[in-house]
Amino acid sequence: MTAPTAAHRDMANAIRALAMDAVQQADSGHPGMPMGMADVATVLFTKFLKFDPTDPHWPDRDRFILSAGHGSMLLYSLLHLTGYADMTLEELKHFRQLGSRTAGHPEYGHASGIETTTGPLGQGLGNSVGFAFAERLLRQRFGADIVDHFTYVITGDGCQMEGIGQEAITLAGHLGLGRLIVLYDDNGISIDGPTSLSTSEDHRKRFAAAGWHVQSVDGLDPDAVTRAIRKARKVTDKPSLIACNTVIGFGAPTKAGTAATHGSPLGADEVAGARKKLGWTAPPFEIPEPIFTAWRKIGTRGKSQRRKWLKRHAEMNTDDRAEFDRRLKGDLPAAVNDAVVAFKAKVAAERPSWATRKSSQEVLEVINPVLPDTVGGSADLTGSNNTKTAGLRLATAQDASGRYIHYGIREHAMAAAMSGMALHGGVIPYGGTFLVFTDYCRPSIRLAALMGIRVIYVMTHDSIGLGEDGPTHQPIEHLAALRAIPNLQVLRPADTIETAECWQLALESKKTPSVIALTRQNLPTVRTAGDSNLCTRGAYLLAGASAAPIRLIASGSEVHLALAARDLLARDGLDAAVVSMPSWELFAHQSDSYRHEVMGGDGTVRVACEAAGGFGWERWLGAKGEFVGMKTFGASAKASDLFKHFGITAEAIAAAARRLAQ
């Protein structure tokens, strides 16, 4: 090991000291990883990372992702030391306290320089695939003068052990994402103790087998780390892993190298001993002026790079510059609305009976040509999800212009990678699987909702209507579970026109991810066209008047059953109105007067129908309400037989309304 220079040693120890002090003051946190990886992070930020704290959102900055988010004080310390204005010393002193920017795990939007919300292990690694893919796609489109940056990730053993980690590793290797560099904190310790308690695998061989460029270095040797990063940056056809052998809690006199430093404060005596061992004499939260000045100088290094980039940006072709700026802002071209309106008029005239999964594909066929931002994909269900359109080229290691990703059977990594794309900016990701498999990617969906980013999940085969695959594939509780996630927009369209409107809503929702739940079985067209988007309000009167004493409420494939039930009730002289309710979330945000108009007053009879579990529907049913739907798991049979078997029919809806109206 080459002895680090005094400047490097002091700069790395500044990170260690701030991490120790903040965790100690909060009496909560994870000091071990920041102390162990301080040398690696110092090398990265001082010698390689392209950033400018005065313009944190500069599009061509390198992205730094702390996948091992429990070590958040590493990131917070770096942001403070390099001069990010909103990461003040006071914020560090309020680590993990209510209202601070320094949450226990990094949260996107809390402070500049936090590129993604991490904490659940492996999420940052999964996100990084999307970041790197978006960079490559935009570089191909706009050129290296405008898009030319790396994605750096710090991971730990937990990121590798989680299943999403393996999915992300193999996907990145398959796509040949050469500007993705992972710095692995290889310290051999997890919460329970040595990693040998739970794993015996060789991570280096695993990454190599997945098509990565792999190196191993002494993570406490800054010269070795420098050489490794420099070499990794030259590898253009493979992502890179640098396994950094470190000591968790480096500097702690009795606890270094043990699980005791992972998730607990070191304690006053241990902190004092660490200060002595590291030669750090400054009081808590104080950085000696020469060291602080050196760090702040590093923070100014990117100014000239950014200014040169701004000059190149100003010299771009006018049309290209306008398109680049539009895409980075996330705005939609007017052509999208025009395409949707024209498509709805065509469908209203032809009135096809399509499964809404096919409707979705037909909508995408008119959207994708006028919205180059979209990046589609599917978790090995392209022919079932109908997510690929004619004009989309396949994304491969050889073709950097491809806008369609075959994610393979990697639902979780697909969702995480889509979050990374959305966070990077310039692309709008959508990806498909069966609705039942939202269980396999729910953590990534949840974090997208927490971050408030535009990701579109195309979830097909949305009920017992998928038929013969049986109860293992028939979602029952999934709509309710998804609707329980704050800031997630669940859209379940009733026909092709509603599908077009739901797609438009999802694309326009910059700060909300959307699940579009789609059928396998064919459905009739129940809507007329019109320029306005009726789904915008979440629910609306599809048939009948607001004065009707009965409401038949349904979403998706059950709306046409509600319409048929209305006809049955009319034969008995009962006046019912049908409410199509594609989105609970949007309807909940409407005014009281509008909700009253759609749902009727307190005495209104309300029957809701959905081919799923009824959990949550009581919110909309009121005192005189009943739910027609699933109370058990499904069965393997034809869809038409299943709906009859489980009593999800127009007759059942009408019978419930008659009972309540008596």
XYZ file of C-alpha atoms in Angstrom:
662
model
C 0.000 0.000 0.000
C 1.276 3.459 -0.941
C 1.041 5.902 1.942
C -1.619 8.536 1.154
C -0.511 12.137 0.897
C -1.243 14.382 3.835
C -3.802 16.284 1.791
C -5.697 13.157 0.830
C -5.505 11.655 4.318
C -6.846 14.809 5.926
C -9.608 15.216 3.372
C -10.750 11.619 3.849
C -10.583 11.977 7.617
C -12.845 15.020 7.382
C -15.537 12.675 6.047
C -14.870 10.195 8.826
C -15.046 12.878 11.504
C -18.302 14.367 10.232
C -19.866 10.900 9.975
C -18.835 9.991 13.511
C -19.996 13.310 14.921
C -23.383 13.386 13.203
C -24.254 9.811 14.145
C -23.061 10.363 17.707
C -25.122 13.544 18.108
C -28.226 11.934 16.595
C -27.658 8.815 18.685
C -28.683 6.973 15.536
C -27.145 6.026 12.222
C -24.479 4.050 10.410
C -20.925 5.342 10.831
C -19.080 2.237 9.613
C -19.527 2.527 5.848
C -18.618 6.243 5.579
C -15.492 5.620 7.631
C -14.489 2.620 5.540
C -15.200 4.189 2.139
C -13.907 7.693 2.887
C -10.718 7.144 0.894
C -12.566 5.797 -2.140
C -15.068 8.644 -2.078
C -12.321 11.223 -1.685
C -10.501 9.896 -4.743
C -13.714 9.878 -6.765
C -14.735 13.424 -5.876
C -11.300 15.016 -6.000
C -10.006 13.406 -9.177
C -12.850 12.203 -11.352
C -16.406 13.277 -10.590
C -17.708 16.030 -12.892
C -20.068 18.301 -10.965
C -20.703 21.918 -10.040
C -22.438 22.629 -6.707
C -23.540 26.052 -7.984
C -25.597 24.333 -10.707
C -26.598 20.990 -9.176
C -28.900 20.110 -12.071
C -26.393 20.746 -14.855
C -27.467 18.092 -17.386
C -23.976 16.835 -18.201
C -22.815 16.278 -14.618
C -21.657 12.825 -13.601
C -24.222 10.993 -11.479
C -23.165 9.691 -8.071
C -25.500 7.140 -6.501
C -25.112 5.872 -2.961
C -26.820 2.501 -3.262
C -25.620 1.600 0.233
C -27.910 4.338 1.475
C -27.529 3.497 5.147
C -24.133 5.199 4.884
C -25.882 8.474 4.088
C -23.432 10.569 6.096
C -20.836 9.799 3.439
C -22.964 11.609 0.876
C -24.061 14.409 3.185
C -20.472 15.066 4.225
C -19.327 15.231 0.618
C -22.124 17.602 -0.356
C -21.321 19.897 2.543
C -17.578 19.848 2.025
C -17.770 20.541 -1.706
C -20.110 23.492 -1.281
C -23.703 22.519 -2.026
C -25.573 25.506 -0.632
C -28.440 23.611 0.975
C -26.212 21.068 2.769
C -25.079 23.323 5.585
C -23.246 22.382 8.733
C -26.510 22.901 10.616
C -28.120 20.228 8.456
C -25.353 17.803 9.413
C -25.892 18.657 13.061
C -29.575 17.800 12.625
C -28.899 14.440 11.009
C -31.960 12.171 11.204
C -34.061 14.869 12.909
C -37.562 15.931 11.914
C -37.568 18.391 9.025
C -33.859 18.150 8.231
C -32.476 17.569 4.754
C -30.297 14.839 6.224
C -32.757 11.974 6.513
C -31.603 8.586 7.725
C -31.319 7.431 4.124
C -30.814 9.802 1.169
C -34.080 11.132 -0.217
C -34.400 12.600 -3.688
C -35.581 16.194 -3.499
C -34.418 16.773 0.072
C -31.161 18.373 -1.026
C -29.243 19.092 -4.210
C -26.788 16.363 -5.127
C -29.033 13.512 -3.992
C -29.755 11.845 -7.312
C -32.134 9.154 -6.062
C -33.787 7.847 -2.920
C -31.878 4.859 -1.600
C -31.947 2.755 1.508
C -33.679 -0.482 0.523
C -30.551 -2.271 -0.587
C -29.984 -2.802 -4.287
C -32.345 -0.006 -5.335
C -29.541 2.399 -6.175
C -27.780 -0.282 -8.174
C -31.017 -0.951 -10.060
C -31.549 2.770 -10.631
C -27.999 3.121 -11.949
C -28.799 0.874 -14.909
C -31.472 3.359 -15.951
C -29.200 6.349 -15.405
C -26.488 4.810 -17.565
C -28.946 3.720 -20.243
C -30.489 7.190 -20.476
C -27.044 8.774 -20.793
C -26.121 6.423 -23.608
C -29.386 6.954 -25.481
C -29.203 10.745 -25.237
C -25.522 10.770 -26.192
C -26.405 8.807 -29.309
C -29.143 11.314 -30.158
C -27.473 14.634 -29.279
C -23.765 13.810 -29.482
C -20.893 13.604 -27.017
C -20.403 17.374 -26.988
C -23.710 17.651 -25.123
C -24.095 14.309 -23.326
C -20.872 12.833 -22.005
C -20.980 11.709 -18.386
C -20.497 8.685 -16.148
C -22.675 7.017 -13.533
C -20.780 6.069 -10.366
C -22.314 3.867 -7.691
C -21.194 2.844 -4.219
C -22.638 -0.496 -3.211
C -22.178 -2.814 -0.272
C -22.586 -6.513 0.320
C -26.312 -6.082 0.891
C -26.831 -4.585 -2.571
C -25.185 -7.675 -4.041
C -27.154 -10.117 -1.886
C -30.573 -8.670 -2.683
C -32.235 -10.271 -5.680
C -32.640 -6.922 -7.407
C -28.858 -6.625 -7.364
C -28.385 -9.763 -9.431
C -31.115 -8.667 -11.847
C -29.455 -5.274 -12.283
C -25.975 -6.731 -12.693
C -26.950 -9.109 -15.481
C -29.089 -6.520 -17.259
C -26.307 -3.926 -17.261
C -23.810 -6.478 -18.514
C -26.143 -7.616 -21.273
C -26.714 -4.036 -22.445
C -22.977 -3.257 -22.323
C -23.375 -0.045 -20.325
C -19.755 1.031 -20.434
C -20.180 4.291 -18.509
C -21.478 2.589 -15.394
C -18.815 2.182 -12.699
C -19.634 0.431 -9.434
C -17.382 0.888 -6.412
C -18.086 -2.068 -4.140
C -17.410 -1.613 -0.443
C -15.962 -5.065 0.125
C -15.583 -5.037 3.898
C -16.819 -8.545 4.677
C -19.304 -7.360 7.320
C -23.105 -7.286 7.463
C -25.469 -6.524 10.340
C -25.344 -10.027 11.761
C -21.554 -10.195 11.621
C -19.099 -11.527 9.017
C -20.672 -12.006 5.603
C -19.386 -15.583 5.755
C -22.357 -16.303 8.011
C -24.704 -16.022 5.055
C -22.831 -16.122 1.770
C -19.876 -17.873 0.182
C -20.001 -16.493 -3.341
C -17.239 -14.685 -5.166
C -18.823 -11.428 -6.286
C -15.994 -10.670 -8.667
C -16.558 -13.857 -10.615
C -20.294 -13.243 -10.612
C -19.888 -9.788 -12.138
C -17.362 -11.113 -14.645
C -19.766 -13.873 -15.663
C -22.415 -11.197 -16.288
C -20.136 -9.388 -18.719
C -18.567 -6.773 -16.453
C -15.020 -5.481 -16.398
C -13.774 -6.398 -12.912
C -10.914 -5.097 -10.762
C -9.951 -5.547 -7.118
C -8.048 -2.924 -5.131
C -7.072 -1.948 -1.633
C -9.809 0.556 -0.877
C -7.608 2.310 1.676
C -4.901 2.988 -0.918
C -5.863 6.144 -2.835
C -3.288 5.559 -5.555
C -4.637 2.089 -6.246
C -8.196 3.400 -6.319
C -7.136 6.173 -8.693
C -5.551 3.707 -11.106
C -8.604 1.455 -11.016
C -11.090 4.232 -11.746
C -8.888 5.572 -14.515
C -8.785 2.131 -16.098
C -12.525 1.596 -15.706
C -13.260 4.884 -17.481
C -11.433 3.596 -20.551
C -13.641 0.495 -20.846
C -16.371 1.521 -23.268
C -18.188 -1.730 -23.972
C -18.739 -3.104 -20.451
C -19.872 -1.800 -17.090
C -17.124 -1.862 -14.488
C -16.880 -3.226 -10.974
C -14.098 -2.084 -8.676
C -14.096 -4.241 -5.565
C -12.589 -2.047 -2.869
C -11.237 -3.985 0.075
C -11.970 -1.763 3.065
C -12.342 -1.885 6.831
C -15.766 -0.967 8.143
C -15.442 1.734 10.765
C -11.821 2.385 9.775
C -10.082 4.330 12.543
C -12.244 3.131 15.417
C -9.750 1.650 17.914
C -11.748 -1.388 19.107
C -14.760 -1.596 16.803
C -13.185 -1.223 13.335
C -13.769 -4.282 11.181
C -16.772 -5.413 13.227
C -20.546 -5.264 12.891
C -20.604 -2.977 15.933
C -19.842 -0.019 13.638
C -22.557 -0.807 11.111
C -25.749 0.634 12.506
C -25.032 2.221 15.880
C -23.157 5.250 17.194
C -19.589 4.428 18.149
C -19.940 5.866 21.639
C -18.052 8.791 23.152
C -14.976 6.790 24.178
C -14.683 5.088 20.789
C -15.075 8.396 18.957
C -12.339 9.912 21.100
C -10.119 6.931 20.404
C -10.801 7.189 16.671
C -9.860 10.854 16.670
C -6.569 9.995 18.321
C -5.839 7.112 15.996
C -6.653 9.181 12.897
C -4.715 12.177 14.178
C -7.835 14.316 14.061
C -7.662 16.985 16.759
C -10.508 19.294 15.694
C -13.620 19.490 17.907
C -16.896 17.881 16.721
C -18.275 19.320 13.465
C -15.235 21.538 12.947
C -13.083 21.111 9.852
C -9.646 22.779 10.000
C -9.486 25.668 7.563
C -6.808 24.237 5.197
C -8.776 21.007 4.812
C -12.096 22.800 4.365
C -10.545 25.128 1.790
C -9.115 22.169 -0.112
C -12.549 20.556 -0.279
C -14.247 23.768 -1.372
C -11.629 24.128 -4.111
C -12.640 20.699 -5.383
C -16.225 21.973 -5.457
C -15.218 24.768 -7.841
C -13.357 22.499 -10.239
C -16.421 21.789 -12.387
C -17.221 25.431 -13.112
C -14.990 25.625 -16.168
C -16.334 22.321 -17.505
C -19.889 23.561 -17.085
C -19.116 26.887 -18.775
C -17.566 25.121 -21.748
C -20.643 22.891 -21.919
C -22.948 25.912 -21.847
C -21.027 27.357 -24.777
C -21.392 24.110 -26.735
C -25.077 24.008 -25.813
C -25.559 27.556 -27.103
C -23.856 26.628 -30.369
C -26.142 23.656 -31.036
C -28.411 23.564 -34.035
C -31.500 25.564 -33.020
C -33.923 22.690 -33.470
C -31.689 20.225 -31.637
C -31.177 22.621 -28.749
C -34.911 23.219 -28.430
C -35.578 19.478 -28.513
C -32.851 18.756 -25.954
C -34.173 21.416 -23.601
C -37.764 20.254 -23.998
C -36.840 16.702 -23.184
C -34.816 17.681 -20.122
C -37.770 19.735 -18.853
C -40.047 16.766 -19.431
C -42.588 18.744 -21.450
C -44.735 16.983 -24.040
C -44.943 18.271 -27.617
C -48.376 19.444 -28.727
C -48.393 16.617 -31.249
C -49.121 14.132 -28.440
C -52.492 15.659 -27.604
C -53.318 15.997 -31.296
C -52.499 12.338 -31.873
C -54.649 11.196 -28.942
C -57.635 13.306 -30.010
C -57.433 12.009 -33.584
C -57.067 8.446 -32.361
C -60.136 8.721 -30.118
C -62.229 10.046 -33.002
C -61.155 7.143 -35.179
C -61.964 4.606 -32.468
C -65.352 6.211 -31.783
C -66.239 5.797 -35.438
C -65.023 2.206 -35.731
C -65.976 1.011 -32.189
C -63.636 -1.993 -31.986
C -63.920 -4.727 -29.375
C -60.323 -4.984 -28.219
C -58.626 -6.119 -25.062
C -57.318 -2.972 -23.438
C -53.786 -4.395 -23.692
C -54.249 -4.207 -27.477
C -55.865 -0.803 -27.088
C -52.722 0.295 -25.247
C -50.514 -0.876 -28.094
C -52.675 0.955 -30.616
C -52.380 4.123 -28.533
C -48.606 3.711 -28.370
C -48.497 3.290 -32.129
C -49.677 6.900 -32.467
C -47.787 8.297 -29.451
C -44.302 6.847 -29.931
C -43.699 8.373 -33.386
C -44.440 11.890 -32.076
C -42.824 11.459 -28.651
C -39.173 10.406 -29.059
C -38.746 10.590 -25.281
C -40.427 7.231 -24.672
C -38.372 4.153 -23.826
C -40.479 1.008 -23.802
C -39.914 -2.479 -22.561
C -41.301 -5.622 -21.032
C -40.173 -8.265 -18.582
C -40.168 -11.065 -21.169
C -43.849 -10.556 -22.011
C -43.651 -8.295 -25.042
C -46.236 -10.244 -27.007
C -48.593 -10.305 -24.022
C -48.089 -6.766 -22.734
C -48.143 -5.295 -26.268
C -45.553 -2.697 -25.315
C -43.513 -2.698 -28.529
C -44.571 -0.597 -31.471
C -43.472 -0.806 -35.058
C -41.013 2.075 -35.006
C -39.064 1.169 -31.878
C -35.590 -0.257 -32.412
C -34.304 -2.795 -29.918
C -31.796 -1.618 -27.334
C -28.718 -3.828 -27.456
C -25.068 -3.629 -26.519
C -24.379 -2.920 -30.177
C -27.198 -0.436 -30.858
C -27.193 2.589 -28.562
C -30.160 4.150 -30.368
C -32.664 1.448 -29.417
C -35.737 2.621 -27.482
C -37.142 -0.789 -26.598
C -35.579 -2.935 -23.863
C -36.087 -6.646 -23.508
C -35.716 -6.662 -19.722
C -35.949 -10.422 -19.423
C -37.614 -11.937 -16.389
C -36.359 -9.147 -14.167
C -39.494 -7.300 -13.055
C -37.834 -5.663 -10.067
C -34.768 -4.412 -11.911
C -36.989 -3.231 -14.758
C -38.970 -1.003 -12.400
C -35.815 0.269 -10.684
C -34.085 0.976 -13.990
C -37.123 2.906 -15.188
C -36.866 5.059 -12.069
C -33.232 5.734 -12.940
C -34.204 6.838 -16.447
C -36.877 9.174 -15.125
C -34.457 10.637 -12.589
C -31.763 11.145 -15.198
C -34.175 13.089 -17.368
C -34.677 13.321 -21.096
C -36.595 10.060 -21.410
C -40.028 8.810 -20.336
C -39.860 5.112 -19.433
C -42.668 2.595 -19.598
C -42.453 -1.133 -19.027
C -44.804 -4.054 -18.817
C -45.535 -7.273 -17.012
C -48.644 -8.953 -15.609
C -50.495 -7.048 -12.877
C -49.990 -9.949 -10.478
C -46.234 -9.410 -10.728
C -46.422 -5.934 -9.281
C -45.663 -7.969 -6.165
C -42.250 -8.678 -7.676
C -41.442 -5.009 -8.257
C -43.528 -3.254 -5.614
C -40.520 -1.795 -3.711
C -39.397 0.037 -6.838
C -42.928 1.246 -7.569
C -43.216 2.503 -4.002
C -39.953 4.439 -4.226
C -40.992 5.998 -7.546
C -44.129 7.249 -5.801
C -42.078 8.492 -2.846
C -39.752 10.388 -5.172
C -42.580 11.763 -7.303
C -41.265 10.799 -10.730
C -42.919 9.943 -14.041
C -42.666 6.192 -14.564
C -45.385 4.259 -16.369
C -46.083 0.621 -15.511
C -48.090 -1.222 -18.145
C -49.719 -4.022 -16.151
C -51.797 -6.400 -18.244
C -53.884 -9.485 -17.478
C -55.474 -7.453 -14.737
C -58.108 -9.821 -13.325
C -59.607 -13.292 -13.402
C -60.273 -12.370 -17.013
C -56.834 -13.699 -17.909
C -58.448 -17.104 -17.668
C -56.750 -20.451 -17.893
C -53.430 -19.539 -16.242
C -55.361 -19.772 -13.019
C -55.154 -18.275 -9.542
C -51.356 -18.028 -9.449
C -51.575 -15.426 -12.206
C -54.945 -13.844 -11.465
C -54.578 -10.660 -9.411
C -57.144 -10.329 -6.628
C -55.686 -8.019 -3.979
C -53.272 -6.150 -6.215
C -55.400 -3.163 -7.195
C -56.160 -2.474 -3.538
C -52.495 -2.846 -2.613
C -51.402 -0.443 -5.331
C -54.109 2.072 -4.452
C -52.759 2.067 -0.906
C -49.433 3.575 -2.064
C -49.464 7.364 -1.673
C -48.846 9.371 -4.847
C -49.328 6.387 -7.151
C -51.852 6.833 -9.927
C -53.710 3.585 -10.662
C -55.544 3.783 -13.983
C -57.951 1.046 -15.092
C -59.571 1.978 -18.409
C -62.866 0.504 -19.620
C -62.239 0.558 -23.357
C -59.941 1.857 -26.065
C -60.966 5.496 -25.693
C -60.397 5.444 -21.950
C -57.084 3.680 -22.551
C -55.971 6.570 -24.763
C -57.037 9.051 -22.114
C -55.249 7.131 -19.357
C -52.058 7.077 -21.403
C -52.342 10.813 -21.879
C -52.814 11.275 -18.133
C -49.793 9.124 -17.345
C -47.610 11.046 -19.783
C -48.754 14.394 -18.423
C -48.139 13.413 -14.786
C -44.580 14.637 -14.267
C -44.542 14.056 -10.518
C -46.591 10.897 -10.215
C -45.902 7.360 -11.423
C -48.797 5.529 -13.026
C -49.976 1.940 -13.197
C -52.155 1.294 -16.237
C -54.096 -1.924 -15.566
C -55.187 -3.625 -18.777
C -57.246 -6.653 -19.777
C -56.424 -9.793 -21.654
C -60.063 -10.296 -22.707
C -61.818 -8.256 -25.385
C -64.120 -5.439 -24.328
C -66.687 -3.407 -26.261
C -66.225 0.293 -26.902
C -68.434 2.013 -24.331
C -67.383 5.616 -24.814
C -67.884 8.287 -27.407
C -65.001 10.517 -28.400
C -64.511 14.226 -27.808
C -61.512 16.464 -27.394
C -61.731 16.596 -23.595
C -60.251 13.874 -21.424
C -63.048 12.595 -19.168
C -60.685 10.326 -17.240
C -58.878 13.402 -15.921
C -61.379 13.637 -13.065
C -60.995 9.999 -12.057
C -64.696 9.121 -12.363
C -67.569 10.477 -14.395
C -71.168 9.750 -15.350
C -70.977 7.502 -18.379
C -74.717 6.916 -18.723
C -77.780 8.335 -16.979
C -78.457 11.559 -15.105
C -77.057 12.877 -11.842
C -80.574 12.827 -10.379
C -80.840 9.029 -10.727
C -81.363 7.340 -7.322
C -79.064 4.433 -8.192
C -75.378 4.454 -9.091
C -73.677 1.495 -10.735
C -69.947 2.095 -10.320
C -67.235 0.113 -12.086
C -63.733 0.267 -13.459
C -62.100 -1.376 -16.411
C -63.600 -4.582 -17.749
C -66.648 -4.360 -15.496
C -67.957 -1.059 -16.885
C -69.765 -2.765 -19.735
C -71.380 -5.083 -17.178
C -72.649 -2.047 -15.288
C -74.131 -0.678 -18.500
C -75.887 -3.976 -19.121
C -77.171 -3.986 -15.525
C -78.606 -0.509 -16.060
C -80.625 -1.847 -18.967
C -81.919 -4.689 -16.784
C -82.990 -2.242 -14.080
C -84.683 0.009 -16.623
C -86.958 -2.906 -17.553
C -88.109 -2.884 -13.932
C -88.679 0.864 -14.001
C -85.587 1.619 -11.900
C -83.526 4.597 -12.946
C -79.781 4.036 -12.604
C -76.716 5.982 -13.696
C -73.429 4.299 -14.582
C -70.181 5.711 -13.236
C -66.928 4.767 -14.911
C -64.160 5.095 -12.334
C -60.741 4.580 -13.920
C -58.846 6.289 -11.078
C -59.677 6.516 -7.384
C -56.749 8.847 -6.817
C -57.850 11.444 -9.349
C -61.456 11.307 -8.196
C -60.419 11.812 -4.575
C -58.864 15.151 -5.549
C -62.057 16.518 -7.096
C -64.297 19.057 -5.406
C -67.050 17.960 -3.025
C -69.673 19.244 -5.435
C -68.297 17.220 -8.333
C -68.024 14.042 -6.249
C -71.609 14.578 -5.081
C -72.769 15.018 -8.673
C -71.104 11.789 -9.775
C -71.863 9.582 -6.771
C -75.174 11.101 -5.662
C -76.221 12.119 -2.176
C -76.155 10.128 1.041
C -79.349 8.248 0.236
C -78.202 7.089 -3.193
C -78.019 3.352 -3.796
C -74.498 2.485 -4.908
C -73.325 -0.826 -6.309
C -69.666 -1.150 -7.229
C -68.277 -3.908 -9.402
C -64.675 -4.897 -9.979
C -63.190 -8.302 -10.774
C -60.892 -8.022 -7.780
C -61.048 -7.922 -4.004
C -63.370 -5.331 -2.534
C -60.962 -3.895 0.032
C -61.256 -0.113 -0.028
C -64.448 0.142 -2.035
C -66.387 0.986 1.130
C -64.885 4.450 0.777
C -67.160 5.090 -2.181
C -70.234 3.006 -1.351
C -71.775 4.937 1.538
C -74.603 3.709 3.775
C -76.621 2.041 0.997
C -73.892 0.260 -0.893
C -72.748 -3.186 -1.953
C -69.706 -4.559 -3.726
C -69.834 -7.197 -6.438
C -66.448 -8.809 -6.972
C -63.963 -11.373 -5.708
C -63.901 -12.785 -2.193
C -61.465 -15.642 -2.843
C -58.617 -16.465 -5.169
C -59.522 -17.294 -8.755
C -59.560 -20.545 -10.699
C -58.314 -21.976 -13.958
C -60.954 -21.750 -16.698
C -62.101 -19.616 -19.584
C -62.684 -16.009 -18.628
C -66.370 -16.143 -19.545
C -66.879 -19.155 -17.278
C -64.979 -17.531 -14.420
C -67.054 -14.363 -14.400
C -70.225 -16.450 -14.191
C -68.739 -18.797 -11.591
C -67.746 -15.947 -9.286
C -70.972 -14.019 -9.805
C -69.476 -11.011 -11.534
C -72.292 -10.426 -13.998
C -74.785 -7.783 -15.055
C -77.497 -9.837 -13.381
C -75.629 -9.829 -10.062
C -75.124 -6.076 -10.220
C -78.785 -5.478 -10.999
C -79.905 -7.845 -8.239
C -77.800 -5.997 -5.681
C -79.284 -2.678 -6.773
C -82.833 -4.041 -6.488
C -82.181 -5.270 -2.950
C -80.774 -1.965 -1.820
C -83.526 0.036 -3.519
C -86.334 -1.760 -1.669
